[in-house]
mmCIF file of C-alpha atoms in Angstrom:
data_model
loop_
_atom_site.group_PDB
_atom_site.id
_atom_site.type_symbol
_atom_site.label_atom_id
_atom_site.label_comp_id
_atom_site.label_asym_id
_atom_site.label_seq_id
_atom_site.Cartn_x
_atom_site.Cartn_y
_atom_site.Cartn_z
ATOM 1 C CA MET A 14 -16.246 7.761 17.180
ATOM 2 C CA ALA A 15 -15.610 10.384 19.762
ATOM 3 C CA GLY A 16 -13.139 13.378 19.251
ATOM 4 C CA GLY A 17 -11.737 11.783 15.883
ATOM 5 C CA LYS A 18 -10.662 8.531 17.843
ATOM 6 C CA PRO A 19 -12.389 5.223 17.593
ATOM 7 C CA GLY A 20 -14.221 4.682 20.913
ATOM 8 C CA PRO A 21 -12.509 1.964 23.673
ATOM 9 C CA ASP A 22 -14.492 -0.740 22.188
ATOM 10 C CA ALA A 23 -13.188 -0.599 18.611
ATOM 11 C CA ALA A 24 -10.560 -3.252 19.032
ATOM 12 C CA GLN A 25 -13.072 -5.738 21.149
ATOM 13 C CA GLU A 26 -14.521 -8.771 19.255
ATOM 14 C CA GLY A 27 -17.945 -7.533 19.747
ATOM 15 C CA TYR A 28 -17.455 -4.057 17.834
ATOM 16 C CA TYR A 29 -18.024 -5.255 14.545
ATOM 17 C CA PRO A 30 -20.893 -7.173 12.942
ATOM 18 C CA HIS A 31 -20.663 -10.784 13.923
ATOM 19 C CA GLY A 32 -19.363 -13.459 11.197
ATOM 20 C CA LEU A 33 -17.609 -9.922 9.386
ATOM 21 C CA ASP A 34 -14.305 -11.828 9.170
ATOM 22 C CA GLU A 35 -15.745 -14.771 7.755
ATOM 23 C CA LYS A 36 -17.849 -12.993 5.356
ATOM 24 C CA VAL A 37 -14.710 -11.202 4.110
ATOM 25 C CA GLY A 38 -12.730 -14.045 4.166
ATOM 26 C CA ASP A 39 -9.895 -13.955 1.581
ATOM 27 C CA ARG A 40 -11.364 -11.160 -0.552
ATOM 28 C CA GLY A 41 -10.440 -8.549 1.610
ATOM 29 C CA LEU A 42 -9.117 -7.399 4.914
ATOM 30 C CA VAL A 43 -10.722 -6.166 8.482
ATOM 31 C CA ILE A 44 -8.951 -3.959 10.530
ATOM 32 C CA ARG A 45 -9.396 -3.099 13.553
ATOM 33 C CA GLY A 46 -8.330 0.085 15.246
ATOM 34 C CA TRP A 47 -6.623 2.979 12.957
ATOM 35 C CA ALA A 48 -6.418 1.757 9.483
ATOM 36 C CA PRO A 49 -2.367 2.435 7.822
ATOM 37 C CA GLN A 50 -4.259 4.951 5.377
ATOM 38 C CA LEU A 51 -1.066 5.559 3.840
ATOM 39 C CA MET A 52 -0.156 2.029 2.882
ATOM 40 C CA ILE A 53 -4.027 1.411 1.559
ATOM 41 C CA LEU A 54 -3.498 4.818 -0.564
ATOM 42 C CA SER A 55 -0.761 3.431 -2.115
ATOM 43 C CA HIS A 56 -1.775 -0.103 -2.858
ATOM 44 C CA PRO A 57 -2.551 -0.639 -6.492
ATOM 45 C CA SER A 58 -6.196 -2.383 -6.010
ATOM 46 C CA THR A 59 -7.248 0.643 -4.266
ATOM 47 C CA GLY A 60 -9.653 2.137 -6.929
ATOM 48 C CA GLY A 61 -11.133 4.852 -5.038
ATOM 49 C CA PHE A 62 -11.290 6.647 -1.402
ATOM 50 C CA LEU A 63 -14.311 7.898 0.663
ATOM 51 C CA SER A 64 -13.203 10.783 2.899
ATOM 52 C CA HIS A 65 -14.333 13.801 5.020
ATOM 53 C CA CYS A 66 -11.851 15.901 2.984
ATOM 54 C CA GLY A 67 -9.232 16.714 6.091
ATOM 55 C CA GLY A 68 -6.342 18.135 4.806
ATOM 56 C CA ASN A 69 -3.598 15.350 5.209
ATOM 57 C CA SER A 70 -6.284 12.747 3.764
ATOM 58 C CA THR A 71 -6.992 14.917 0.821
ATOM 59 C CA VAL A 72 -2.838 15.625 -0.057
ATOM 60 C CA GLU A 73 -2.280 11.555 0.586
ATOM 61 C CA ALA A 74 -4.778 10.628 -1.915
ATOM 62 C CA ILE A 75 -3.942 13.231 -4.387
ATOM 63 C CA GLY A 76 -0.342 12.438 -4.111
ATOM 64 C CA ARG A 77 -1.113 8.688 -4.660
ATOM 65 C CA GLY A 78 -3.071 9.074 -7.776
ATOM 66 C CA VAL A 79 -6.332 7.899 -6.086
ATOM 67 C CA PRO A 80 -9.597 9.065 -7.264
ATOM 68 C CA TYR A 81 -11.812 10.490 -4.179
ATOM 69 C CA LEU A 82 -15.287 10.637 -3.187
ATOM 70 C CA ALA A 83 -15.540 13.787 -1.040
ATOM 71 C CA TRP A 84 -17.793 14.024 1.928
ATOM 72 C CA PRO A 85 -16.843 17.150 3.788
ATOM 73 C CA ILE A 86 -18.421 18.063 7.076
ATOM 74 C CA ARG A 87 -16.984 21.222 8.458
ATOM 75 C CA GLY A 88 -14.450 23.890 8.108
ATOM 76 C CA ASP A 89 -12.022 23.306 5.298
ATOM 77 C CA GLN A 90 -13.025 20.139 4.315
ATOM 78 C CA PHE A 91 -15.380 22.268 1.988
ATOM 79 C CA PHE A 92 -12.712 23.842 0.074
ATOM 80 C CA ASN A 93 -10.863 20.451 -0.137
ATOM 81 C CA ALA A 94 -13.782 18.969 -1.521
ATOM 82 C CA LYS A 95 -13.952 21.883 -4.286
ATOM 83 C CA LEU A 96 -10.345 21.686 -5.071
ATOM 84 C CA VAL A 97 -10.556 17.507 -5.458
ATOM 85 C CA ALA A 98 -13.863 17.803 -7.514
ATOM 86 C CA ASN A 99 -13.851 21.289 -9.350
ATOM 87 C CA HIS A 100 -10.305 22.072 -10.008
ATOM 88 C CA LEU A 101 -8.500 18.903 -9.998
ATOM 89 C CA LYS A 102 -11.440 17.079 -11.342
ATOM 90 C CA VAL A 103 -10.033 13.775 -9.627
ATOM 91 C CA GLY A 104 -13.421 12.674 -7.753
ATOM 92 C CA TYR A 105 -16.674 13.710 -6.825
ATOM 93 C CA VAL A 106 -18.811 15.425 -3.842
ATOM 94 C CA VAL A 107 -21.229 13.001 -2.590
ATOM 95 C CA SER A 108 -23.422 15.504 -0.701
ATOM 96 C CA LYS A 109 -23.963 18.931 -2.271
ATOM 97 C CA GLY A 110 -25.362 20.803 0.526
ATOM 98 C CA ASP A 111 -23.654 21.967 3.864
ATOM 99 C CA LEU A 112 -25.118 19.498 5.695
ATOM 100 C CA PRO A 113 -23.120 16.312 7.032
ATOM 101 C CA GLU A 114 -26.446 14.162 6.145
ATOM 102 C CA VAL A 115 -26.085 11.925 3.211
ATOM 103 C CA VAL A 116 -28.682 9.163 2.130
ATOM 104 C CA LYS A 117 -27.483 5.712 1.544
ATOM 105 C CA GLU A 118 -28.496 6.210 -2.073
ATOM 106 C CA ASP A 119 -26.072 9.181 -2.369
ATOM 107 C CA ILE A 120 -23.216 6.979 -1.320
ATOM 108 C CA VAL A 121 -24.168 3.921 -3.537
ATOM 109 C CA LYS A 122 -24.399 6.600 -6.772
ATOM 110 C CA GLY A 123 -20.930 8.278 -5.914
ATOM 111 C CA ILE A 124 -19.175 4.976 -5.369
ATOM 112 C CA GLU A 125 -20.481 3.861 -8.599
ATOM 113 C CA ARG A 126 -20.052 7.331 -10.485
ATOM 114 C CA LEU A 127 -16.497 7.239 -9.292
ATOM 115 C CA MET A 128 -15.454 3.803 -9.882
ATOM 116 C CA THR A 129 -16.869 3.731 -13.961
ATOM 117 C CA ASP A 130 -15.421 7.209 -14.685
ATOM 118 C CA GLU A 131 -12.295 6.425 -16.504
ATOM 119 C CA GLU A 132 -11.311 10.279 -16.949
ATOM 120 C CA VAL A 133 -11.546 10.733 -13.107
ATOM 121 C CA HIS A 134 -9.159 7.731 -12.693
ATOM 122 C CA LYS A 135 -6.892 8.815 -15.753
ATOM 123 C CA ARG A 136 -6.186 12.436 -14.156
ATOM 124 C CA ALA A 137 -5.837 11.184 -10.652
ATOM 125 C CA ALA A 138 -3.113 8.877 -11.779
ATOM 126 C CA ALA A 139 -1.464 11.579 -13.826
ATOM 127 C CA LEU A 140 -1.468 13.853 -10.739
ATOM 128 C CA GLY A 141 -0.325 11.013 -8.698
ATOM 129 C CA HIS A 142 2.715 10.324 -11.241
ATOM 130 C CA LYS A 143 3.812 14.237 -10.600
ATOM 131 C CA PHE A 144 4.554 13.554 -6.925
ATOM 132 C CA GLU A 145 6.206 10.210 -7.386
ATOM 133 C CA GLY A 146 9.372 9.862 -5.646
ATOM 134 C CA ASN A 147 9.050 13.219 -4.452
ATOM 135 C CA PHE A 148 6.297 12.658 -2.019
ATOM 136 C CA PRO A 149 7.119 12.750 1.791
ATOM 137 C CA ALA A 150 6.292 9.379 3.541
ATOM 138 C CA SER A 151 4.175 10.947 6.038
ATOM 139 C CA SER A 152 2.795 14.208 7.191
ATOM 140 C CA GLU A 153 5.786 14.604 9.862
ATOM 141 C CA ALA A 154 8.098 14.188 6.580
ATOM 142 C CA ALA A 155 6.474 16.516 4.925
ATOM 143 C CA LEU A 156 6.627 18.962 7.827
ATOM 144 C CA ASP A 157 9.980 18.576 7.702
ATOM 145 C CA ALA A 158 10.391 19.076 3.992
ATOM 146 C CA PHE A 159 8.693 22.144 4.351
ATOM 147 C CA VAL A 160 11.267 23.613 7.579
ATOM 148 C CA ASP A 161 13.905 22.486 5.442
ATOM 149 C CA PHE A 162 12.781 24.471 2.598
ATOM 150 C CA VAL A 163 11.980 27.777 4.060
ATOM 151 C CA SER A 164 15.123 27.546 6.474
ATOM 152 C CA ARG A 165 17.098 27.971 3.097
ATOM 153 C CA LYS A 166 19.178 30.740 2.735
#
């Protein structure tokens, strides 16, 4: 990744580990290039979301009722992580410090904790239901709705 975008080799055959498609088989899906995040977050089998806590990703996961494993790196991501973990209580922060480094064991523990915490799943689902039918399908639609709202007299 460079500048928030996959490198030019991301869509090429040798970019992913050899045999990944065969190992995944019918149990999953390998997506090359940009993943359709909203579609994935909206799928009923999505049990959790590991993210850097960007504004759009955070709102999309909350609005779809998906429990969140926060991995903030910079800027407002730390505030979004606190919103998710401390205030809404729909997830956990995988890194406690201000450094972006996280060891494998922290990720594993975070995933295990997130996936086994029924209360977090219940809170996330309840919050997602509040948005059901009223949540814009994209950030562009959300911006349009906001402009419409503030333009009303």
